[in-house]
XYZ file of C-alpha atoms in Angstrom:
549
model
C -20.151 -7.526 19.965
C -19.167 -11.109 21.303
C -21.983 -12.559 20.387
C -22.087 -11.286 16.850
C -18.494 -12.136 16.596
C -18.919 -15.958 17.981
C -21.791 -16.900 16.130
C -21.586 -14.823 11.906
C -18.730 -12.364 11.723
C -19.003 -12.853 8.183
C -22.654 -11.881 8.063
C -22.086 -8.838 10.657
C -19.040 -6.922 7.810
C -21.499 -5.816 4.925
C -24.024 -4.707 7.219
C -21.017 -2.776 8.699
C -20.208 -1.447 5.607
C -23.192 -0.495 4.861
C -23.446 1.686 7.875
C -20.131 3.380 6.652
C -21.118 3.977 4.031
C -24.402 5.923 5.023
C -22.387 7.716 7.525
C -19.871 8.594 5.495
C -22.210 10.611 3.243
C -23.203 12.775 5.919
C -19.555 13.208 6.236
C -19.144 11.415 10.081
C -15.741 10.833 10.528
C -16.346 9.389 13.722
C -18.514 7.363 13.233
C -15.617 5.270 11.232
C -13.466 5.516 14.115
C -16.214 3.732 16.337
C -16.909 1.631 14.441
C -13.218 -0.121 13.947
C -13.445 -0.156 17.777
C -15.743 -1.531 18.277
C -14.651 -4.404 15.652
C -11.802 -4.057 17.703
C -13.556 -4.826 21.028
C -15.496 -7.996 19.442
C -12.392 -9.239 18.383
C -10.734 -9.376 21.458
C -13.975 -10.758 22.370
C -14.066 -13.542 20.034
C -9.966 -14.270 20.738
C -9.386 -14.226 17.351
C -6.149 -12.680 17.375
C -3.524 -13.393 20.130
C -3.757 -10.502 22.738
C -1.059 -9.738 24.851
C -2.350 -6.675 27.062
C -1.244 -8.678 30.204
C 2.431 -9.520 28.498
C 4.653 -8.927 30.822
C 7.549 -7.451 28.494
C 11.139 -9.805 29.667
C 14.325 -8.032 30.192
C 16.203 -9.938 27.077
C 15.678 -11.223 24.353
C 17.593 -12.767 21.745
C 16.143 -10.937 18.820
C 14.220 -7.875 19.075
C 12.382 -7.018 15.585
C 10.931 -3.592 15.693
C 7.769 -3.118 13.826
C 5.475 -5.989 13.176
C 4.628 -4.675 9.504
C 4.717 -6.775 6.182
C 8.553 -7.494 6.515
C 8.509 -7.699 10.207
C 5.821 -10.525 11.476
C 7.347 -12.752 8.663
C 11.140 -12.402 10.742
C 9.815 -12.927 14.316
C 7.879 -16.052 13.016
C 10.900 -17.614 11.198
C 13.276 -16.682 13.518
C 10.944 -18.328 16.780
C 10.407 -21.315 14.351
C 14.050 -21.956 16.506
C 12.692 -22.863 20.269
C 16.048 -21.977 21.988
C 15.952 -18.204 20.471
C 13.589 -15.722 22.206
C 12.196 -12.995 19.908
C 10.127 -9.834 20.970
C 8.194 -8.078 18.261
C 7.098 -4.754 19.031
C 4.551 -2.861 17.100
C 3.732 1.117 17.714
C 0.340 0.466 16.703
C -2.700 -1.996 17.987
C -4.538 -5.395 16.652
C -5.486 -6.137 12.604
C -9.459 -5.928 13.203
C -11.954 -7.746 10.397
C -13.061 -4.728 8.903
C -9.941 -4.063 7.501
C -9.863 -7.763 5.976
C -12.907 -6.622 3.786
C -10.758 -5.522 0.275
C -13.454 -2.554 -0.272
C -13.070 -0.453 2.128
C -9.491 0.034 1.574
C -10.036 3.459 1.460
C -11.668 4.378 4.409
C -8.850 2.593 6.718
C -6.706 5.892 5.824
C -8.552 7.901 7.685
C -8.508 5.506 10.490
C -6.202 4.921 13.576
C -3.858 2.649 11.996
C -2.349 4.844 9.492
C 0.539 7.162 10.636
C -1.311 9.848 8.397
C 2.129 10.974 7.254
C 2.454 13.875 4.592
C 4.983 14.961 2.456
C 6.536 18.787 2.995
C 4.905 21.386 0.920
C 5.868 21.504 -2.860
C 5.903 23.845 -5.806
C 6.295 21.082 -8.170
C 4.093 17.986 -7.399
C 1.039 17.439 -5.048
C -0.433 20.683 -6.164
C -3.801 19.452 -6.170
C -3.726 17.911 -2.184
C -3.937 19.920 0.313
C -1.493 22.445 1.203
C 0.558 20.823 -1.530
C 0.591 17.799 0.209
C 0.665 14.649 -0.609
C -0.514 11.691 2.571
C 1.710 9.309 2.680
C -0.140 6.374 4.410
C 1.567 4.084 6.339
C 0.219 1.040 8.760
C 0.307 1.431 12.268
C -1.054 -1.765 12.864
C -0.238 -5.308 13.496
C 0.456 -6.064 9.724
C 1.492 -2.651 8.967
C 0.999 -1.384 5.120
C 0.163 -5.058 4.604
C -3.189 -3.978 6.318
C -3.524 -0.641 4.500
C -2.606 -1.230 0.860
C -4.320 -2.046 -2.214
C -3.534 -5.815 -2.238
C -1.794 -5.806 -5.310
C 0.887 -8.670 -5.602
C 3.458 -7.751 -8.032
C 6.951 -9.060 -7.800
C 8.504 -6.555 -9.393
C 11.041 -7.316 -12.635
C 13.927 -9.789 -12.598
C 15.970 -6.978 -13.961
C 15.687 -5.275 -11.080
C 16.534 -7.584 -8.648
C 19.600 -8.269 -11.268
C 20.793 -4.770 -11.031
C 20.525 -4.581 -7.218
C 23.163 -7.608 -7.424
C 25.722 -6.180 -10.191
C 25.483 -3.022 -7.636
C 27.575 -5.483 -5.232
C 24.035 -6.736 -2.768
C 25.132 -10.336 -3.110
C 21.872 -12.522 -2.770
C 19.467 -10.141 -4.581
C 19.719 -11.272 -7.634
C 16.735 -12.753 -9.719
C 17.540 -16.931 -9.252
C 18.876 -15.982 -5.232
C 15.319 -14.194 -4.118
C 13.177 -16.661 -6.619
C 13.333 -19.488 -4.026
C 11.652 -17.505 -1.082
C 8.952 -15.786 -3.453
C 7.712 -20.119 -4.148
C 8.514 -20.611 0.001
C 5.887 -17.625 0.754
C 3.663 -17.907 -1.512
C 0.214 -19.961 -1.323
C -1.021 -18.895 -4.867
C -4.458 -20.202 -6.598
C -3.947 -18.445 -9.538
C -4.606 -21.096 -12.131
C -2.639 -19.350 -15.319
C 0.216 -18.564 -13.256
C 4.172 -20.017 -14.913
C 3.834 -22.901 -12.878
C 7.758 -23.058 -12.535
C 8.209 -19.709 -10.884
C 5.149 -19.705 -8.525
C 4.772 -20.914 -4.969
C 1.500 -22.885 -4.035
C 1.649 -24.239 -0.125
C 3.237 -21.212 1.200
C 1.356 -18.525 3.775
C 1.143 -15.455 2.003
C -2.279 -16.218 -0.417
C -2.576 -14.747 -3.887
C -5.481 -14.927 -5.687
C -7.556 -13.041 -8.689
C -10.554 -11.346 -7.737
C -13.723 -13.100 -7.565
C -15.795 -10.968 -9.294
C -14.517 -8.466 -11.840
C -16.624 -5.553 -14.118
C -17.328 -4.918 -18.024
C -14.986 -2.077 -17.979
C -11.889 -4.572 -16.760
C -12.989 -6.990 -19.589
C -13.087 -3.942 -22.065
C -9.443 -2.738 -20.607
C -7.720 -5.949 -21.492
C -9.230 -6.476 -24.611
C -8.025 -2.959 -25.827
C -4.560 -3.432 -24.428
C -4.060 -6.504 -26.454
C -5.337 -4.787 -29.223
C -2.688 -3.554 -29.296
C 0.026 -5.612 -28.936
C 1.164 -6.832 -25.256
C -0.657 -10.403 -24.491
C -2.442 -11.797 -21.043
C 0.069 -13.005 -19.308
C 1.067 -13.486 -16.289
C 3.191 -10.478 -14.857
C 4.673 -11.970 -12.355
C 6.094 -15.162 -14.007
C 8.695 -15.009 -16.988
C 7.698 -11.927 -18.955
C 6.441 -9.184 -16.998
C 5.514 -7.120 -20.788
C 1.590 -8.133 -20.469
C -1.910 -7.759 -19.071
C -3.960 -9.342 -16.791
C -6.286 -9.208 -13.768
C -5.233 -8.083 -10.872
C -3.174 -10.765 -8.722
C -4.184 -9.758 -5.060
C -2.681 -11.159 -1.542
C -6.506 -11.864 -1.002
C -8.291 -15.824 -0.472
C -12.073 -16.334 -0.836
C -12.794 -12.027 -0.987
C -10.467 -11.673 2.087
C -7.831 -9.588 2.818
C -4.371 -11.472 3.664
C -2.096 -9.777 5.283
C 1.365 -10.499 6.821
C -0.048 -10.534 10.544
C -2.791 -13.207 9.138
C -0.281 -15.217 7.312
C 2.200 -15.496 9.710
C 1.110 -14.794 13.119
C -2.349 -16.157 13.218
C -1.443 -19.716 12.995
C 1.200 -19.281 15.612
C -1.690 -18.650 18.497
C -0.879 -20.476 21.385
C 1.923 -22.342 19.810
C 5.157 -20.526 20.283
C 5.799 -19.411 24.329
C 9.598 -17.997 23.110
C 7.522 -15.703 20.936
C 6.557 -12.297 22.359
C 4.199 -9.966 20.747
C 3.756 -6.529 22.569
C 1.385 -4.077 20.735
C 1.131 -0.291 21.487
C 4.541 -0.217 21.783
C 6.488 2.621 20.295
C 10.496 2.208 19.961
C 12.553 5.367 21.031
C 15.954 4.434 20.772
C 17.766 1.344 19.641
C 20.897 1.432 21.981
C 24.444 1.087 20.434
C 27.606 0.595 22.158
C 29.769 3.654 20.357
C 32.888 1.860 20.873
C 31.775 -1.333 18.884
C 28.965 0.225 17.179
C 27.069 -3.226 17.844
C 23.186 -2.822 18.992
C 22.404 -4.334 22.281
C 19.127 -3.200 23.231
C 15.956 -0.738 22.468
C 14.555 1.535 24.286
C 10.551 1.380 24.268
C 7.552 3.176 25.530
C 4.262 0.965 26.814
C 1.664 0.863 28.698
C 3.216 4.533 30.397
C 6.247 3.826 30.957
C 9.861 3.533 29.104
C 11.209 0.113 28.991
C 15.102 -1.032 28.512
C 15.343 -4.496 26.702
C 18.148 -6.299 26.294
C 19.389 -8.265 23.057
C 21.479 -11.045 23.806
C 21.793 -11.579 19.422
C 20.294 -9.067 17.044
C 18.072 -5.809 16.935
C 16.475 -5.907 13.583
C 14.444 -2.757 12.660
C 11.544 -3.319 10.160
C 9.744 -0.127 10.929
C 8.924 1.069 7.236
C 10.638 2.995 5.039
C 9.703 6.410 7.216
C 10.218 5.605 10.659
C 13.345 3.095 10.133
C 15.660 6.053 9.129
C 13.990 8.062 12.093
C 14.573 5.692 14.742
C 18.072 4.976 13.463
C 18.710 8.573 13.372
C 17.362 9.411 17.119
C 19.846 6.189 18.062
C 23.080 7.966 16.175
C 22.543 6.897 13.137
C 22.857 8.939 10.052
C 24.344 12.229 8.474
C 26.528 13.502 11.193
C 25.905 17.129 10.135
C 22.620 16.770 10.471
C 22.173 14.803 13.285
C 24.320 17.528 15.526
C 22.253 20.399 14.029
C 18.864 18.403 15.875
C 21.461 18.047 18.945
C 22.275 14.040 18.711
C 25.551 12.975 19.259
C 26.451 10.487 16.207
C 27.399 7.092 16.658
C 27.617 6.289 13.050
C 27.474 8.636 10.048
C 25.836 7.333 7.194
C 23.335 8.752 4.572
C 20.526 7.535 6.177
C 17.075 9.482 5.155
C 18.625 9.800 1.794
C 17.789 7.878 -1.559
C 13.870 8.154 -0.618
C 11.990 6.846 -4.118
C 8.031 6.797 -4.797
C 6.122 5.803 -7.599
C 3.773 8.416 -8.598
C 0.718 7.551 -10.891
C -1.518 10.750 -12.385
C -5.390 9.740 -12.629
C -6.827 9.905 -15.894
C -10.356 10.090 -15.261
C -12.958 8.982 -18.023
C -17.075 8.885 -17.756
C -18.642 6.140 -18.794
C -22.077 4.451 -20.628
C -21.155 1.170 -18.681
C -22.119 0.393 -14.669
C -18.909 1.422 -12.456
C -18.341 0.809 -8.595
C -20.594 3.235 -6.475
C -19.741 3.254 -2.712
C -23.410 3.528 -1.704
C -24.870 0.187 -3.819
C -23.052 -1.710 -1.408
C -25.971 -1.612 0.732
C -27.741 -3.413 -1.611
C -28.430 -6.483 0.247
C -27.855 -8.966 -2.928
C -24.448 -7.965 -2.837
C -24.187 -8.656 1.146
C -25.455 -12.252 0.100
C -22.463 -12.411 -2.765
C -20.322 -11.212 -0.149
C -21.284 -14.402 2.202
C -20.319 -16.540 -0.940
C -17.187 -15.227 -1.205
C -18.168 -13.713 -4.319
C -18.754 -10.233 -5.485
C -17.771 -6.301 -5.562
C -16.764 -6.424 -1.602
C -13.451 -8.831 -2.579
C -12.483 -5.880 -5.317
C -9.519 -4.157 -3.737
C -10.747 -0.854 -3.551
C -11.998 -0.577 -6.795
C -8.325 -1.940 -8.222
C -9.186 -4.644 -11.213
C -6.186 -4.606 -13.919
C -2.826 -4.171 -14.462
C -0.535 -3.897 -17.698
C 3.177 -3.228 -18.203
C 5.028 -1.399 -20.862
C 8.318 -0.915 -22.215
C 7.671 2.200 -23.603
C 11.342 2.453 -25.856
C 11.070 -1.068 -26.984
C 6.973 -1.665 -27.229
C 7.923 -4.900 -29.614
C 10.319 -6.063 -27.615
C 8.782 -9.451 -26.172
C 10.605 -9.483 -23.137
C 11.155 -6.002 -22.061
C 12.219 -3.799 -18.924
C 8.996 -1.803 -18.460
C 9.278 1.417 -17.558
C 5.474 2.091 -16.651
C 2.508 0.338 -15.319
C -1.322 1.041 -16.023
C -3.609 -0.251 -13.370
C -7.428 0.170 -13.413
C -10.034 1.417 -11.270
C -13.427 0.721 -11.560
C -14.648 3.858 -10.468
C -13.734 7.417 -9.509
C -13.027 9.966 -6.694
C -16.963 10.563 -6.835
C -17.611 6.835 -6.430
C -16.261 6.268 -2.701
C -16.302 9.482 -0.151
C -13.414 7.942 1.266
C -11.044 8.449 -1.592
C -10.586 12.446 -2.161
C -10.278 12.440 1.524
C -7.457 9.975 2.094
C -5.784 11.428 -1.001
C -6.228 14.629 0.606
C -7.998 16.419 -2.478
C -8.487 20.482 -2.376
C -12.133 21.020 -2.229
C -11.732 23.723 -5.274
C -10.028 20.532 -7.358
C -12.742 18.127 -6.368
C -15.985 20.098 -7.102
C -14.162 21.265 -10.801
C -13.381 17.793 -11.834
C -15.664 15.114 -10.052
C -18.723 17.492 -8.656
C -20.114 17.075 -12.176
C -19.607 13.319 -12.162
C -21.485 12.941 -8.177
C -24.169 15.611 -9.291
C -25.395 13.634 -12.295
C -24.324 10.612 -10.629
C -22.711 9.309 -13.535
C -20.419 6.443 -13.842
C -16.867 6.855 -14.423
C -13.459 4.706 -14.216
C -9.897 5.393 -14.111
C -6.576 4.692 -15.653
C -3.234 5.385 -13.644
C 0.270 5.548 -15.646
C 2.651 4.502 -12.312
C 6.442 5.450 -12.958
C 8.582 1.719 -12.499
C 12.070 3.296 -11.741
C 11.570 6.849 -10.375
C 15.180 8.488 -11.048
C 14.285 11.790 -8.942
C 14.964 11.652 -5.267
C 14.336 12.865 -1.813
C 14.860 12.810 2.066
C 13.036 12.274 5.315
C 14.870 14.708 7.730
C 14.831 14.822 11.817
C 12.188 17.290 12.865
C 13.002 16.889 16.409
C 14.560 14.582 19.086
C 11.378 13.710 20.387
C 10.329 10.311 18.852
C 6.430 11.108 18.757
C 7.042 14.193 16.446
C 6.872 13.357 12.927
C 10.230 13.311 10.343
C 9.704 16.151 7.503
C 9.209 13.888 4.390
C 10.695 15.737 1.109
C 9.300 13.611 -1.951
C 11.240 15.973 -4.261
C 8.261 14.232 -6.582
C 9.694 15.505 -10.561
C 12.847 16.842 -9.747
C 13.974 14.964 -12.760
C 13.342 15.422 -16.185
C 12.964 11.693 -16.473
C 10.062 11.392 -14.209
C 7.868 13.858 -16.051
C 8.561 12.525 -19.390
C 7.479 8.985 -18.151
C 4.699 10.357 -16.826
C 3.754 12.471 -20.331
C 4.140 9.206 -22.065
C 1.896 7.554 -19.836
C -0.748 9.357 -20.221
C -0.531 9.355 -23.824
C -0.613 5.503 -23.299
C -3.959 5.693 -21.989
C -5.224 7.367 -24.578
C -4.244 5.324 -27.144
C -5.714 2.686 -25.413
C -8.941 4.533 -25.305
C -9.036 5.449 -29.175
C -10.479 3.156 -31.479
C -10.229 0.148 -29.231
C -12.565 -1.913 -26.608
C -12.984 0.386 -24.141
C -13.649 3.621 -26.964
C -17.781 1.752 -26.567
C -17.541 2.464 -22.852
C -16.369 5.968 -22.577
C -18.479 9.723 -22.658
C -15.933 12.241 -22.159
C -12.361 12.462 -20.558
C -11.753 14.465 -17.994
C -8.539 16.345 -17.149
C -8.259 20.075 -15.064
C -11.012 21.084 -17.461
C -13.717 18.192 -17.808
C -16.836 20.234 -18.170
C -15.362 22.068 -22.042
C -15.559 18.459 -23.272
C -12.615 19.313 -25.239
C -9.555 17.374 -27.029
C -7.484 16.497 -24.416
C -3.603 17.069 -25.805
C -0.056 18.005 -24.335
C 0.400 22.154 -23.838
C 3.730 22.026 -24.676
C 6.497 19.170 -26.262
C 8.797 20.328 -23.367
C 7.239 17.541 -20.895
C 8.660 20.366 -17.685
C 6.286 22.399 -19.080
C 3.107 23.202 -16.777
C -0.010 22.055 -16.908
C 1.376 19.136 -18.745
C -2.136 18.550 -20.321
C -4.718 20.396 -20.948
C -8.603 20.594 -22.442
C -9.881 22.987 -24.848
């Protein structure tokens, strides 16, 4: 592993993929497992990340930053930019290998090591189609966190919401207070970008794709057929289309370990990086309710570190409200029912929001992304050129926003997003497994697709501003049992209308536009009647919401 590490690491990742790929086929999970470790292994051998199995841990710090995610690298490397502070990041999971820097194979790092592999509770209403009606939640348990296990895709999000967080009474959130430290961040080479608004020497890279299909051509033609314009969605006027904007440079991954912690190696000694190291308990004096310390499990044993300044937690939006409720933190009710004492009660847990996004499948005349081409070995060579299918991030190509109320309205609030895939569930093995697919759903909507092997794309309507809510609840005191995670996915009547109208979006995009050339047949619950696809009922809580004939 050293050797191939020293001397072409570049070269070694497609040929790696490639063997994935095969092995994937024949359904060998392991085999994945082995071989991020032994990536992991030639790595370390390489020193191309900065190890710290020998770290001997200090007893105080002045900042402690729990989790070394997306959010939390960037805070231990500002805050250490300060020589006189000592920080200690602590991450639960281990090192960012360079398989997981290669865009395509996004997928297949779900059913890896570094995901939490949390799912949702059972449901009656959503995630019918997963198993057990549930939905995986993945989360990064990694140095990087999510950063590592996402999709890449860089959107900012709209000024209006940052507006709204602001008239809510978060001074400093608002649109002109956050805008400086998007341009400090970002290093972005996208050449169309509103040069005012964007950020060009900063770490976090942005970039479009380097290679891109006919079907992503077809989709923005058809979407400015009708009406919105390319544009760029994260400068003044969100209302648009365009390629995908990705936190990717020259087809690789960039994530927040490799944009802030990589160019730190040897450079900061008050800067302490312990992987492997899972949090318990932050510790809270109950008289001043001030943190002073963590408690923190490594290398077999419990540790008790001091913090002469701050404990910031940056463990994710599941595990933050879990470690603050172990430490006393949260619904008091609650909290005595699991048999902690409460230090604090607050809603923690509460107020938990997801974007859900239904896949409209559609076959197609035109060439899509098939996992098992990648071994084609003119593609590894692309690859080596920074070029080519292996920088798509996993299969994601396009994006467009809508204001569906005020479609003429220039410079709307959209309330739903439509990002393409260029390809299917059949395309990649990985997929129906890391969304957790039923078997029964798979072979009646995609077996057709993989028998014939036929070509096929989607279209996902994502909900903007979710208005139904959940919780993620205590389980048990015991920090290595996992929270119960209640989406309470369409609890409101809002949600499923959105979600109606999206899909009726993609339709209309289908009919009579660009991408009408490209597509067979649609698929939804009933692909093989190759029926009109339409809505069963006006009442959008009415189930199945669509239908074929």
């Amino acid at each position: 592993a050293k050797m191939f590490f020293l001397l072409q690491p570049r070269l070694l990742l497609p040929v790696l993929v490639c063997l994935l790929c095969a092995f994937t086929w024949a359904q060998e999970r392991n085999v994945i497992l082995e071989t991020f470790d032994f990536l992991r292994r030639g790595q370390i051998d390489a020193n191309l990340e900065n190890y710290d199995n020998n770290l001997q841990m200090e007893k105080e710090y002045d900042f402690i930053v729990v989790g070394a995610g997306t959010a939390g690298c960037a805070i231990a490397a500002r805050l250490s930019e300060n020589p006189k502070w000592k920080v200690l990041l602590l991450e639960a999971g281990g090192p960012e290998s360079l398989i997981m820097d290669v865009p395509i194979v996004a997928h297949f790092l779900q059913l890896g090591e570094m995901n939490w592999k949390y799912r949702t509770q059972p449901s009656d209403r959503a995630c019918l189609a997963m198993n057990n009606n549930r939905c995986n939640w993945p989360r990064g348990k990694v140095m990087g966190g999510s950063s590592v296990l996402n999709y890449m895709m860089y959107t900012r999000g709209n000024r209006r919401d940052y507006d709204r967080w602001a008239e809510l009474g978060n001074v400093g959130w608002g649109w002109r207070d956050v805008l400086p430290y998007f341009k400090k961040y970002e290093g972005s080479n996208v050449p169309d970008a509103d040069e005012d608004l964007v950020g060009r020497n900063g770490p976090v890279k942005v970039s479009y794709v380097n290679w891109r299909s006919k079907i992503a051509d077809a989709f923005l033609e058809a979407v400015q057929q009708d009406g919105l314009q390319h544009r760029d969605y994260n400068g003044h006027i969100q209302n648009g289309v365009n390629y995908l904007h990705t936190t990717t440079r020259n087809s690789t991954r960039w994530s927040s370990n490799r944009a802030y912690l990589y160019p730190l190696k040897g450079k900061r000694r008050n800067l302490h990086v312990k992987k492997f190291a899972l949090v318990t308990k932050v510790l809270i004096d109950p008289t001043t309710k001030t943190a002073y310390g963590i408690m923190v499990r490594t290398d077999g044993r419990e540790h008790k570190i001091l913090a002469r300044r701050e404990v910031i937690v940056s463990a994710g939006a599941i595990n933050t409200p879990q470690l603050l409720m172990l430490s006393g933190v949260g619904p008091a009710q609650h909290l005595r029912e699991i048999g902690i004492k409460p230090i604090v009660d607050l809603a923690v847990g509460f107020n938990l929001q997801d974007h859900t996004a239904p896949a409209v499948t559609f076959t197609t005349n035109a060439t899509s992304l098939h996992f098992e081409d990648f071994a084609d070995p003119t593609l590894v060579n692309r690859f080596n050129r920074q070029e080519g299918p292996y920088g798509s991030p996993g299969g994601c190509e396009a994006m467009a926003f809508w204001d569906l109320d005020h479609p003429q309205l220039k410079d709307g609030w959209p309330d739903i997003e439509l990002f393409l895939v260029g390809g299917s569930m059949s395309s990649n093995p990985a997929i129906s497994r890391a969304f957790g697919l039923k078997k029964i759903i798979y072979d009646s909507m995609f077996a057709e697709i993989e028998d014939k092997e036929l070509n096929a794309f989607m279209i996902f309507p994502m909900i903007l501003r979710p208005k139904s809510r959940g919780r993620i609840m205590l389980k048990s005191t015991d920090p290595q049992k996992y929270p119960l995670i209640y989406s309470n996915y369409y609890a409101h009547p809002y949600d499923v209308d959105i979600s109606v109208r999206g899909v009726q979006k993609v339709f209309a995009e289908i009919e009579d536009k660009e991408l009408n050339a490209f597509m067979i047949f649609p698929m939804i619950l009933r692909p093989k009647s190759r029926g009109r696809i339409m809505l069963k009922s006006t009442d959008p809580q009415k189930y199945p919401l669509i239908y074929s004939n």
